[in-house]
Amino acid sequence: MSSPKRGSIMKSVRKKILSDSVQVTVSADEALSMMVDADLSTHQYKIIRQRINKLVKNLLPSYDRIKEAKKKCYPSNKTVTELTATCDLQSLVDHSIERLCLSQKEVLGSMEDLHSGVKELSLLIKWGCDGAQQKSYKQKICSENKFDENLFSISMVPIQLRLNVEENNIIVWQNPAPSSTRYCRPIRFNFAKETTSLIKEEVDMIQQQIELLSPVEVSLDNFNILVKPVFMLTMIDGKICSALSDVSSSSQTCYICGAKPSEMNNPSLILMKPLDQTA
């Protein structure tokens, strides 16, 4: 014959086990990363959270906490006008390096070289620019002779964070998708047509800011590290190369030696052409 108290005893034991167990929760940053990876809308996340939290209490954070985490992803010192949107390059680099180092805090903390005095790292960053054209939108612009049908953008992508130890480079973080827009960070938007003069003007402006960049000091739990940004102008197409090169203004002509399409099959002629060392 079963005991009439067995049910209440089992409930009390289950309650004690659940109360003594470690509460597992997902941080707001992890939940935000999940939303971006899965391309979830706000409504989809709320439905998933409601179902999951019924099984495991408070496993997923509220969407309000995710919005707070999202705000921390935005850099400071931004300037927006009717025709341009610009983020100060030093502020953008500082923010990118700080967020990246915080996400790799456990990896950096486990590296013996950092605790032995070597605390200088470098972040390889590729950058470039491109123009796009679309139909003019029904948006009134106060400036005369200015339209929103042409957009010129400048952006950067972090590629690799590495520790410099003597002549060796230890990779701390590697961009898993360097050609994806996931890690792309816009520097400047400009409603202007992509012309040779505009390309040179915009690129010169960014290069001047790059020359003035300072290394970024990041404070972690038990130590500080110094990260130096290294920029590489590689996100460019043939039109950008031709505009920045003094050899030729045509996108069909080689911007290094100036060879035309009709001369490409003549190696002896190409070998005689002078090379642009700055290209």
C-alpha atoms as a PDB file:
ATOM      1  CA  MET A   1       0.000   0.000   0.000  1.00  0.00           C
ATOM      2  CA  SER A   2       1.467   3.388  -1.001  1.00  0.00           C
ATOM      3  CA  SER A   3       2.100   6.094   1.545  1.00  0.00           C
ATOM      4  CA  PRO A   4      -0.319   9.073   1.378  1.00  0.00           C
ATOM      5  CA  LYS A   5       2.598  11.388   2.130  1.00  0.00           C
ATOM      6  CA  ARG A   6       4.782  10.219  -0.755  1.00  0.00           C
ATOM      7  CA  GLY A   7       3.517  12.905  -3.174  1.00  0.00           C
ATOM      8  CA  SER A   8       4.167  15.786  -0.805  1.00  0.00           C
ATOM      9  CA  ILE A   9       7.605  14.376   0.037  1.00  0.00           C
ATOM     10  CA  MET A  10       8.555  14.155  -3.642  1.00  0.00           C
ATOM     11  CA  LYS A  11       7.388  17.728  -4.246  1.00  0.00           C
ATOM     12  CA  SER A  12       9.442  19.026  -1.329  1.00  0.00           C
ATOM     13  CA  VAL A  13      12.531  17.131  -2.538  1.00  0.00           C
ATOM     14  CA  ARG A  14      12.094  18.488  -6.094  1.00  0.00           C
ATOM     15  CA  LYS A  15      11.657  22.013  -4.755  1.00  0.00           C
ATOM     16  CA  LYS A  16      14.821  21.670  -2.676  1.00  0.00           C
ATOM     17  CA  ILE A  17      16.810  20.368  -5.649  1.00  0.00           C
ATOM     18  CA  LEU A  18      15.666  23.258  -7.833  1.00  0.00           C
ATOM     19  CA  SER A  19      16.416  25.806  -5.129  1.00  0.00           C
ATOM     20  CA  ASP A  20      19.895  24.373  -4.497  1.00  0.00           C
ATOM     21  CA  SER A  21      20.793  24.178  -8.188  1.00  0.00           C
ATOM     22  CA  VAL A  22      22.868  26.879  -9.866  1.00  0.00           C
ATOM     23  CA  GLN A  23      20.758  29.388 -11.782  1.00  0.00           C
ATOM     24  CA  VAL A  24      21.814  29.450 -15.430  1.00  0.00           C
ATOM     25  CA  THR A  25      21.212  32.703 -17.304  1.00  0.00           C
ATOM     26  CA  VAL A  26      22.227  34.080 -20.673  1.00  0.00           C
ATOM     27  CA  SER A  27      23.852  37.506 -20.627  1.00  0.00           C
ATOM     28  CA  ALA A  28      22.422  40.399 -22.613  1.00  0.00           C
ATOM     29  CA  ASP A  29      25.468  40.441 -24.917  1.00  0.00           C
ATOM     30  CA  GLU A  30      25.096  36.723 -25.657  1.00  0.00           C
ATOM     31  CA  ALA A  31      21.382  37.145 -26.352  1.00  0.00           C
ATOM     32  CA  LEU A  32      22.104  40.082 -28.672  1.00  0.00           C
ATOM     33  CA  SER A  33      24.692  38.001 -30.520  1.00  0.00           C
ATOM     34  CA  MET A  34      22.123  35.217 -30.891  1.00  0.00           C
ATOM     35  CA  MET A  35      19.586  37.659 -32.351  1.00  0.00           C
ATOM     36  CA  VAL A  36      22.099  38.942 -34.899  1.00  0.00           C
ATOM     37  CA  ASP A  37      23.343  35.463 -35.882  1.00  0.00           C
ATOM     38  CA  ALA A  38      19.815  34.080 -36.288  1.00  0.00           C
ATOM     39  CA  ASP A  39      18.454  37.326 -37.789  1.00  0.00           C
ATOM     40  CA  LEU A  40      15.631  37.358 -35.243  1.00  0.00           C
ATOM     41  CA  SER A  41      13.112  40.154 -35.087  1.00  0.00           C
ATOM     42  CA  THR A  42      12.014  41.630 -31.770  1.00  0.00           C
ATOM     43  CA  HIS A  43       8.717  39.755 -31.962  1.00  0.00           C
ATOM     44  CA  GLN A  44      10.446  36.439 -32.709  1.00  0.00           C
ATOM     45  CA  TYR A  45      12.849  36.849 -29.796  1.00  0.00           C
ATOM     46  CA  LYS A  46      10.041  37.640 -27.368  1.00  0.00           C
ATOM     47  CA  ILE A  47       8.142  34.507 -28.409  1.00  0.00           C
ATOM     48  CA  ILE A  48      11.254  32.328 -28.024  1.00  0.00           C
ATOM     49  CA  ARG A  49      12.057  33.903 -24.659  1.00  0.00           C
ATOM     50  CA  GLN A  50       8.531  33.307 -23.385  1.00  0.00           C
ATOM     51  CA  ARG A  51       8.630  29.611 -24.330  1.00  0.00           C
ATOM     52  CA  ILE A  52      12.175  29.002 -23.087  1.00  0.00           C
ATOM     53  CA  ASN A  53      11.696  30.774 -19.760  1.00  0.00           C
ATOM     54  CA  LYS A  54       8.737  28.515 -19.023  1.00  0.00           C
ATOM     55  CA  LEU A  55      11.127  25.559 -19.144  1.00  0.00           C
ATOM     56  CA  VAL A  56      14.105  27.241 -17.468  1.00  0.00           C
ATOM     57  CA  LYS A  57      13.268  30.229 -15.322  1.00  0.00           C
ATOM     58  CA  ASN A  58      14.960  33.516 -16.302  1.00  0.00           C
ATOM     59  CA  LEU A  59      17.231  31.829 -18.860  1.00  0.00           C
ATOM     60  CA  LEU A  60      16.913  34.549 -21.509  1.00  0.00           C
ATOM     61  CA  PRO A  61      17.040  38.254 -20.579  1.00  0.00           C
ATOM     62  CA  SER A  62      14.290  40.723 -21.377  1.00  0.00           C
ATOM     63  CA  TYR A  63      14.427  42.708 -24.592  1.00  0.00           C
ATOM     64  CA  ASP A  64      14.949  45.912 -22.592  1.00  0.00           C
ATOM     65  CA  ARG A  65      18.297  44.539 -21.418  1.00  0.00           C
ATOM     66  CA  ILE A  66      19.176  43.654 -24.997  1.00  0.00           C
ATOM     67  CA  LYS A  67      18.443  47.236 -26.068  1.00  0.00           C
ATOM     68  CA  GLU A  68      20.828  48.461 -23.362  1.00  0.00           C
ATOM     69  CA  ALA A  69      23.495  46.057 -24.623  1.00  0.00           C
ATOM     70  CA  LYS A  70      22.882  47.273 -28.166  1.00  0.00           C
ATOM     71  CA  LYS A  71      23.454  50.895 -27.131  1.00  0.00           C
ATOM     72  CA  LYS A  72      26.882  49.913 -25.786  1.00  0.00           C
ATOM     73  CA  CYS A  73      27.809  48.786 -29.300  1.00  0.00           C
ATOM     74  CA  TYR A  74      27.455  52.315 -30.678  1.00  0.00           C
ATOM     75  CA  PRO A  75      30.583  54.503 -30.814  1.00  0.00           C
ATOM     76  CA  SER A  76      30.612  58.067 -29.563  1.00  0.00           C
ATOM     77  CA  ASN A  77      31.543  61.352 -31.243  1.00  0.00           C
ATOM     78  CA  LYS A  78      29.293  61.113 -34.310  1.00  0.00           C
ATOM     79  CA  THR A  79      28.374  64.011 -36.594  1.00  0.00           C
ATOM     80  CA  VAL A  80      25.253  63.882 -38.775  1.00  0.00           C
ATOM     81  CA  THR A  81      24.196  66.545 -41.267  1.00  0.00           C
ATOM     82  CA  GLU A  82      21.687  66.633 -44.089  1.00  0.00           C
ATOM     83  CA  LEU A  83      24.178  65.178 -46.568  1.00  0.00           C
ATOM     84  CA  THR A  84      26.837  63.422 -44.470  1.00  0.00           C
ATOM     85  CA  ALA A  85      27.206  61.137 -41.466  1.00  0.00           C
ATOM     86  CA  THR A  86      30.676  60.851 -39.953  1.00  0.00           C
ATOM     87  CA  CYS A  87      32.150  59.021 -36.985  1.00  0.00           C
ATOM     88  CA  ASP A  88      35.448  60.267 -35.597  1.00  0.00           C
ATOM     89  CA  LEU A  89      38.044  57.655 -36.549  1.00  0.00           C
ATOM     90  CA  GLN A  90      39.882  57.704 -33.210  1.00  0.00           C
ATOM     91  CA  SER A  91      36.612  57.221 -31.316  1.00  0.00           C
ATOM     92  CA  LEU A  92      35.576  54.395 -33.634  1.00  0.00           C
ATOM     93  CA  VAL A  93      38.930  52.638 -33.271  1.00  0.00           C
ATOM     94  CA  ASP A  94      38.901  53.074 -29.480  1.00  0.00           C
ATOM     95  CA  HIS A  95      35.408  51.642 -29.226  1.00  0.00           C
ATOM     96  CA  SER A  96      36.154  48.724 -31.575  1.00  0.00           C
ATOM     97  CA  ILE A  97      39.324  47.711 -29.746  1.00  0.00           C
ATOM     98  CA  GLU A  98      37.769  48.009 -26.295  1.00  0.00           C
ATOM     99  CA  ARG A  99      34.755  45.878 -27.249  1.00  0.00           C
ATOM    100  CA  LEU A 100      36.956  43.305 -28.971  1.00  0.00           C
ATOM    101  CA  CYS A 101      39.325  42.995 -26.007  1.00  0.00           C
ATOM    102  CA  LEU A 102      36.417  42.648 -23.581  1.00  0.00           C
ATOM    103  CA  SER A 103      34.965  39.834 -25.673  1.00  0.00           C
ATOM    104  CA  GLN A 104      38.373  38.107 -25.649  1.00  0.00           C
ATOM    105  CA  LYS A 105      39.057  38.795 -21.969  1.00  0.00           C
ATOM    106  CA  GLU A 106      39.321  35.119 -21.027  1.00  0.00           C
ATOM    107  CA  VAL A 107      41.716  34.414 -23.893  1.00  0.00           C
ATOM    108  CA  LEU A 108      43.902  37.402 -23.041  1.00  0.00           C
ATOM    109  CA  GLY A 109      43.862  36.507 -19.343  1.00  0.00           C
ATOM    110  CA  SER A 110      45.125  32.989 -20.059  1.00  0.00           C
ATOM    111  CA  MET A 111      48.144  34.122 -22.081  1.00  0.00           C
ATOM    112  CA  GLU A 112      51.341  33.926 -20.043  1.00  0.00           C
ATOM    113  CA  ASP A 113      53.151  36.433 -22.266  1.00  0.00           C
ATOM    114  CA  LEU A 114      50.762  39.193 -21.163  1.00  0.00           C
ATOM    115  CA  HIS A 115      51.491  38.541 -17.496  1.00  0.00           C
ATOM    116  CA  SER A 116      55.251  38.380 -18.086  1.00  0.00           C
ATOM    117  CA  GLY A 117      55.504  41.978 -19.249  1.00  0.00           C
ATOM    118  CA  VAL A 118      54.723  41.775 -22.974  1.00  0.00           C
ATOM    119  CA  LYS A 119      51.506  43.752 -23.275  1.00  0.00           C
ATOM    120  CA  GLU A 120      51.600  45.238 -26.760  1.00  0.00           C
ATOM    121  CA  LEU A 121      49.128  44.022 -29.353  1.00  0.00           C
ATOM    122  CA  SER A 122      48.218  45.119 -32.857  1.00  0.00           C
ATOM    123  CA  LEU A 123      44.874  45.078 -34.633  1.00  0.00           C
ATOM    124  CA  LEU A 124      44.975  44.672 -38.405  1.00  0.00           C
ATOM    125  CA  ILE A 125      42.167  46.627 -40.051  1.00  0.00           C
ATOM    126  CA  LYS A 126      41.257  46.776 -43.722  1.00  0.00           C
ATOM    127  CA  TRP A 127      39.427  49.818 -45.008  1.00  0.00           C
ATOM    128  CA  GLY A 128      38.195  51.269 -48.243  1.00  0.00           C
ATOM    129  CA  CYS A 129      35.475  53.201 -50.020  1.00  0.00           C
ATOM    130  CA  ASP A 130      32.918  52.760 -52.755  1.00  0.00           C
ATOM    131  CA  GLY A 131      30.077  54.581 -54.437  1.00  0.00           C
ATOM    132  CA  ALA A 132      26.503  53.497 -55.074  1.00  0.00           C
ATOM    133  CA  GLN A 133      23.648  54.867 -57.117  1.00  0.00           C
ATOM    134  CA  GLN A 134      19.913  54.554 -56.662  1.00  0.00           C
ATOM    135  CA  LYS A 135      16.711  56.321 -57.612  1.00  0.00           C
ATOM    136  CA  SER A 136      16.177  59.612 -55.863  1.00  0.00           C
ATOM    137  CA  TYR A 137      13.848  59.286 -52.889  1.00  0.00           C
ATOM    138  CA  LYS A 138      11.006  61.718 -52.218  1.00  0.00           C
ATOM    139  CA  GLN A 139      12.945  63.501 -49.539  1.00  0.00           C
ATOM    140  CA  LYS A 140      13.316  67.256 -49.739  1.00  0.00           C
ATOM    141  CA  ILE A 141      16.901  68.483 -49.404  1.00  0.00           C
ATOM    142  CA  CYS A 142      17.489  72.096 -48.495  1.00  0.00           C
ATOM    143  CA  SER A 143      20.923  72.312 -50.129  1.00  0.00           C
ATOM    144  CA  GLU A 144      20.888  73.416 -53.752  1.00  0.00           C
ATOM    145  CA  ASN A 145      22.129  71.031 -56.455  1.00  0.00           C
ATOM    146  CA  LYS A 146      22.320  68.181 -53.934  1.00  0.00           C
ATOM    147  CA  PHE A 147      20.467  64.894 -54.306  1.00  0.00           C
ATOM    148  CA  ASP A 148      20.279  61.571 -52.472  1.00  0.00           C
ATOM    149  CA  GLU A 149      20.544  59.376 -55.568  1.00  0.00           C
ATOM    150  CA  ASN A 150      24.330  58.948 -55.138  1.00  0.00           C
ATOM    151  CA  LEU A 151      25.971  57.627 -51.982  1.00  0.00           C
ATOM    152  CA  PHE A 152      29.708  57.467 -51.267  1.00  0.00           C
ATOM    153  CA  SER A 153      30.691  55.424 -48.211  1.00  0.00           C
ATOM    154  CA  ILE A 154      33.912  54.709 -46.318  1.00  0.00           C
ATOM    155  CA  SER A 155      34.139  51.756 -43.953  1.00  0.00           C
ATOM    156  CA  MET A 156      36.573  49.505 -42.115  1.00  0.00           C
ATOM    157  CA  VAL A 157      36.692  45.851 -41.018  1.00  0.00           C
ATOM    158  CA  PRO A 158      38.879  44.454 -38.185  1.00  0.00           C
ATOM    159  CA  ILE A 159      40.772  41.411 -39.455  1.00  0.00           C
ATOM    160  CA  GLN A 160      43.126  40.107 -36.793  1.00  0.00           C
ATOM    161  CA  LEU A 161      44.155  40.886 -33.219  1.00  0.00           C
ATOM    162  CA  ARG A 162      47.617  39.575 -32.465  1.00  0.00           C
ATOM    163  CA  LEU A 163      50.212  39.678 -29.732  1.00  0.00           C
ATOM    164  CA  ASN A 164      53.671  40.840 -30.736  1.00  0.00           C
ATOM    165  CA  VAL A 165      56.299  38.663 -29.014  1.00  0.00           C
ATOM    166  CA  GLU A 166      59.806  39.316 -30.335  1.00  0.00           C
ATOM    167  CA  GLU A 167      59.577  38.358 -34.027  1.00  0.00           C
ATOM    168  CA  ASN A 168      56.530  36.112 -33.641  1.00  0.00           C
ATOM    169  CA  ASN A 169      52.889  37.106 -33.880  1.00  0.00           C
ATOM    170  CA  ILE A 170      50.456  35.160 -31.705  1.00  0.00           C
ATOM    171  CA  ILE A 171      46.910  35.397 -33.032  1.00  0.00           C
ATOM    172  CA  VAL A 172      44.455  36.282 -30.262  1.00  0.00           C
ATOM    173  CA  TRP A 173      41.389  36.776 -32.460  1.00  0.00           C
ATOM    174  CA  GLN A 174      40.688  36.146 -36.128  1.00  0.00           C
ATOM    175  CA  ASN A 175      37.740  37.541 -38.046  1.00  0.00           C
ATOM    176  CA  PRO A 176      35.674  34.439 -38.955  1.00  0.00           C
ATOM    177  CA  ALA A 177      34.031  36.187 -41.925  1.00  0.00           C
ATOM    178  CA  PRO A 178      36.313  38.987 -43.224  1.00  0.00           C
ATOM    179  CA  SER A 179      34.221  39.479 -46.370  1.00  0.00           C
ATOM    180  CA  SER A 180      30.918  39.679 -44.509  1.00  0.00           C
ATOM    181  CA  THR A 181      29.175  42.874 -43.455  1.00  0.00           C
ATOM    182  CA  ARG A 182      28.854  41.450 -39.916  1.00  0.00           C
ATOM    183  CA  TYR A 183      32.041  43.124 -38.696  1.00  0.00           C
ATOM    184  CA  CYS A 184      31.961  46.074 -41.112  1.00  0.00           C
ATOM    185  CA  ARG A 185      32.077  49.456 -39.367  1.00  0.00           C
ATOM    186  CA  PRO A 186      31.042  52.553 -41.327  1.00  0.00           C
ATOM    187  CA  ILE A 187      33.299  55.584 -40.985  1.00  0.00           C
ATOM    188  CA  ARG A 188      31.540  58.063 -43.225  1.00  0.00           C
ATOM    189  CA  PHE A 189      28.505  58.379 -45.513  1.00  0.00           C
ATOM    190  CA  ASN A 190      28.224  61.146 -48.084  1.00  0.00           C
ATOM    191  CA  PHE A 191      25.401  61.866 -50.517  1.00  0.00           C
ATOM    192  CA  ALA A 192      27.703  62.697 -53.416  1.00  0.00           C
ATOM    193  CA  LYS A 193      28.613  61.246 -56.788  1.00  0.00           C
ATOM    194  CA  GLU A 194      31.716  59.058 -56.986  1.00  0.00           C
ATOM    195  CA  THR A 195      34.149  61.211 -58.941  1.00  0.00           C
ATOM    196  CA  THR A 196      37.938  61.246 -59.100  1.00  0.00           C
ATOM    197  CA  SER A 197      38.191  64.482 -57.129  1.00  0.00           C
ATOM    198  CA  LEU A 198      35.787  63.234 -54.448  1.00  0.00           C
ATOM    199  CA  ILE A 199      37.651  59.929 -54.099  1.00  0.00           C
ATOM    200  CA  LYS A 200      40.997  61.669 -53.613  1.00  0.00           C
ATOM    201  CA  GLU A 201      39.514  64.186 -51.191  1.00  0.00           C
ATOM    202  CA  GLU A 202      37.770  61.581 -49.022  1.00  0.00           C
ATOM    203  CA  VAL A 203      40.699  59.131 -48.994  1.00  0.00           C
ATOM    204  CA  ASP A 204      43.204  61.891 -48.136  1.00  0.00           C
ATOM    205  CA  MET A 205      40.985  62.996 -45.250  1.00  0.00           C
ATOM    206  CA  ILE A 206      40.862  59.474 -43.772  1.00  0.00           C
ATOM    207  CA  GLN A 207      44.585  58.896 -44.314  1.00  0.00           C
ATOM    208  CA  GLN A 208      45.358  62.071 -42.383  1.00  0.00           C
ATOM    209  CA  GLN A 209      43.239  60.789 -39.497  1.00  0.00           C
ATOM    210  CA  ILE A 210      45.009  57.416 -39.647  1.00  0.00           C
ATOM    211  CA  GLU A 211      48.405  59.103 -39.317  1.00  0.00           C
ATOM    212  CA  LEU A 212      47.205  60.874 -36.160  1.00  0.00           C
ATOM    213  CA  LEU A 213      45.790  57.751 -34.496  1.00  0.00           C
ATOM    214  CA  SER A 214      47.081  56.869 -31.035  1.00  0.00           C
ATOM    215  CA  PRO A 215      47.407  53.351 -29.574  1.00  0.00           C
ATOM    216  CA  VAL A 216      44.473  52.305 -27.414  1.00  0.00           C
ATOM    217  CA  GLU A 217      45.017  51.310 -23.780  1.00  0.00           C
ATOM    218  CA  VAL A 218      42.508  48.779 -22.463  1.00  0.00           C
ATOM    219  CA  SER A 219      42.134  47.942 -18.770  1.00  0.00           C
ATOM    220  CA  LEU A 220      41.188  44.349 -18.024  1.00  0.00           C
ATOM    221  CA  ASP A 221      40.833  42.599 -14.666  1.00  0.00           C
ATOM    222  CA  ASN A 222      44.448  42.255 -13.551  1.00  0.00           C
ATOM    223  CA  PHE A 223      46.461  44.032 -16.232  1.00  0.00           C
ATOM    224  CA  ASN A 224      46.448  46.684 -18.936  1.00  0.00           C
ATOM    225  CA  ILE A 225      47.226  46.164 -22.601  1.00  0.00           C
ATOM    226  CA  LEU A 226      48.171  48.556 -25.387  1.00  0.00           C
ATOM    227  CA  VAL A 227      46.709  47.908 -28.840  1.00  0.00           C
ATOM    228  CA  LYS A 228      48.086  49.602 -31.950  1.00  0.00           C
ATOM    229  CA  PRO A 229      45.738  49.869 -34.970  1.00  0.00           C
ATOM    230  CA  VAL A 230      47.284  49.001 -38.347  1.00  0.00           C
ATOM    231  CA  PHE A 231      45.235  50.146 -41.355  1.00  0.00           C
ATOM    232  CA  MET A 232      45.441  48.647 -44.862  1.00  0.00           C
ATOM    233  CA  LEU A 233      43.693  50.226 -47.860  1.00  0.00           C
ATOM    234  CA  THR A 234      42.436  47.057 -49.574  1.00  0.00           C
ATOM    235  CA  MET A 235      38.629  47.440 -49.846  1.00  0.00           C
ATOM    236  CA  ILE A 236      38.731  49.177 -53.227  1.00  0.00           C
ATOM    237  CA  ASP A 237      37.749  48.427 -56.815  1.00  0.00           C
ATOM    238  CA  GLY A 238      39.349  49.304 -60.141  1.00  0.00           C
ATOM    239  CA  LYS A 239      37.774  52.745 -60.301  1.00  0.00           C
ATOM    240  CA  ILE A 240      39.133  53.685 -56.866  1.00  0.00           C
ATOM    241  CA  CYS A 241      42.600  52.380 -57.798  1.00  0.00           C
ATOM    242  CA  SER A 242      42.647  54.388 -61.010  1.00  0.00           C
ATOM    243  CA  ALA A 243      41.501  57.535 -59.219  1.00  0.00           C
ATOM    244  CA  LEU A 244      44.209  57.227 -56.565  1.00  0.00           C
ATOM    245  CA  SER A 245      46.928  56.368 -59.086  1.00  0.00           C
ATOM    246  CA  ASP A 246      48.689  58.964 -61.212  1.00  0.00           C
ATOM    247  CA  VAL A 247      49.337  56.464 -64.025  1.00  0.00           C
ATOM    248  CA  SER A 248      45.950  56.510 -65.718  1.00  0.00           C
ATOM    249  CA  SER A 249      42.419  57.730 -65.126  1.00  0.00           C
ATOM    250  CA  SER A 250      40.796  54.793 -66.956  1.00  0.00           C
ATOM    251  CA  SER A 251      39.544  51.837 -64.924  1.00  0.00           C
ATOM    252  CA  GLN A 252      40.472  49.492 -67.805  1.00  0.00           C
ATOM    253  CA  THR A 253      44.123  50.533 -67.685  1.00  0.00           C
ATOM    254  CA  CYS A 254      46.527  48.945 -65.194  1.00  0.00           C
ATOM    255  CA  TYR A 255      47.008  51.412 -62.349  1.00  0.00           C
ATOM    256  CA  ILE A 256      50.529  50.078 -61.624  1.00  0.00           C
ATOM    257  CA  CYS A 257      52.232  50.138 -65.030  1.00  0.00           C
ATOM    258  CA  GLY A 258      49.656  51.939 -67.190  1.00  0.00           C
ATOM    259  CA  ALA A 259      49.240  49.053 -69.636  1.00  0.00           C
ATOM    260  CA  LYS A 260      46.124  49.264 -71.809  1.00  0.00           C
ATOM    261  CA  PRO A 261      43.916  46.231 -72.580  1.00  0.00           C
ATOM    262  CA  SER A 262      45.400  46.042 -76.102  1.00  0.00           C
ATOM    263  CA  GLU A 263      48.913  45.790 -74.598  1.00  0.00           C
ATOM    264  CA  MET A 264      48.204  43.072 -72.030  1.00  0.00           C
ATOM    265  CA  ASN A 265      49.253  40.250 -74.398  1.00  0.00           C
ATOM    266  CA  ASN A 266      52.656  41.811 -75.090  1.00  0.00           C
ATOM    267  CA  PRO A 267      54.913  40.898 -72.104  1.00  0.00           C
ATOM    268  CA  SER A 268      58.025  42.548 -73.567  1.00  0.00           C
ATOM    269  CA  LEU A 269      56.186  45.862 -73.878  1.00  0.00           C
ATOM    270  CA  ILE A 270      54.782  45.641 -70.354  1.00  0.00           C
ATOM    271  CA  LEU A 271      58.243  44.921 -68.896  1.00  0.00           C
ATOM    272  CA  MET A 272      59.497  48.185 -70.397  1.00  0.00           C
ATOM    273  CA  LYS A 273      56.829  50.298 -68.723  1.00  0.00           C
ATOM    274  CA  PRO A 274      57.770  52.171 -65.512  1.00  0.00           C
ATOM    275  CA  LEU A 275      55.986  51.069 -62.350  1.00  0.00           C
ATOM    276  CA  ASP A 276      54.165  53.339 -59.956  1.00  0.00           C
ATOM    277  CA  GLN A 277      55.799  52.463 -56.619  1.00  0.00           C
ATOM    278  CA  THR A 278      53.047  54.190 -54.647  1.00  0.00           C
ATOM    279  CA  ALA A 279      50.233  52.126 -56.210  1.00  0.00           C
END
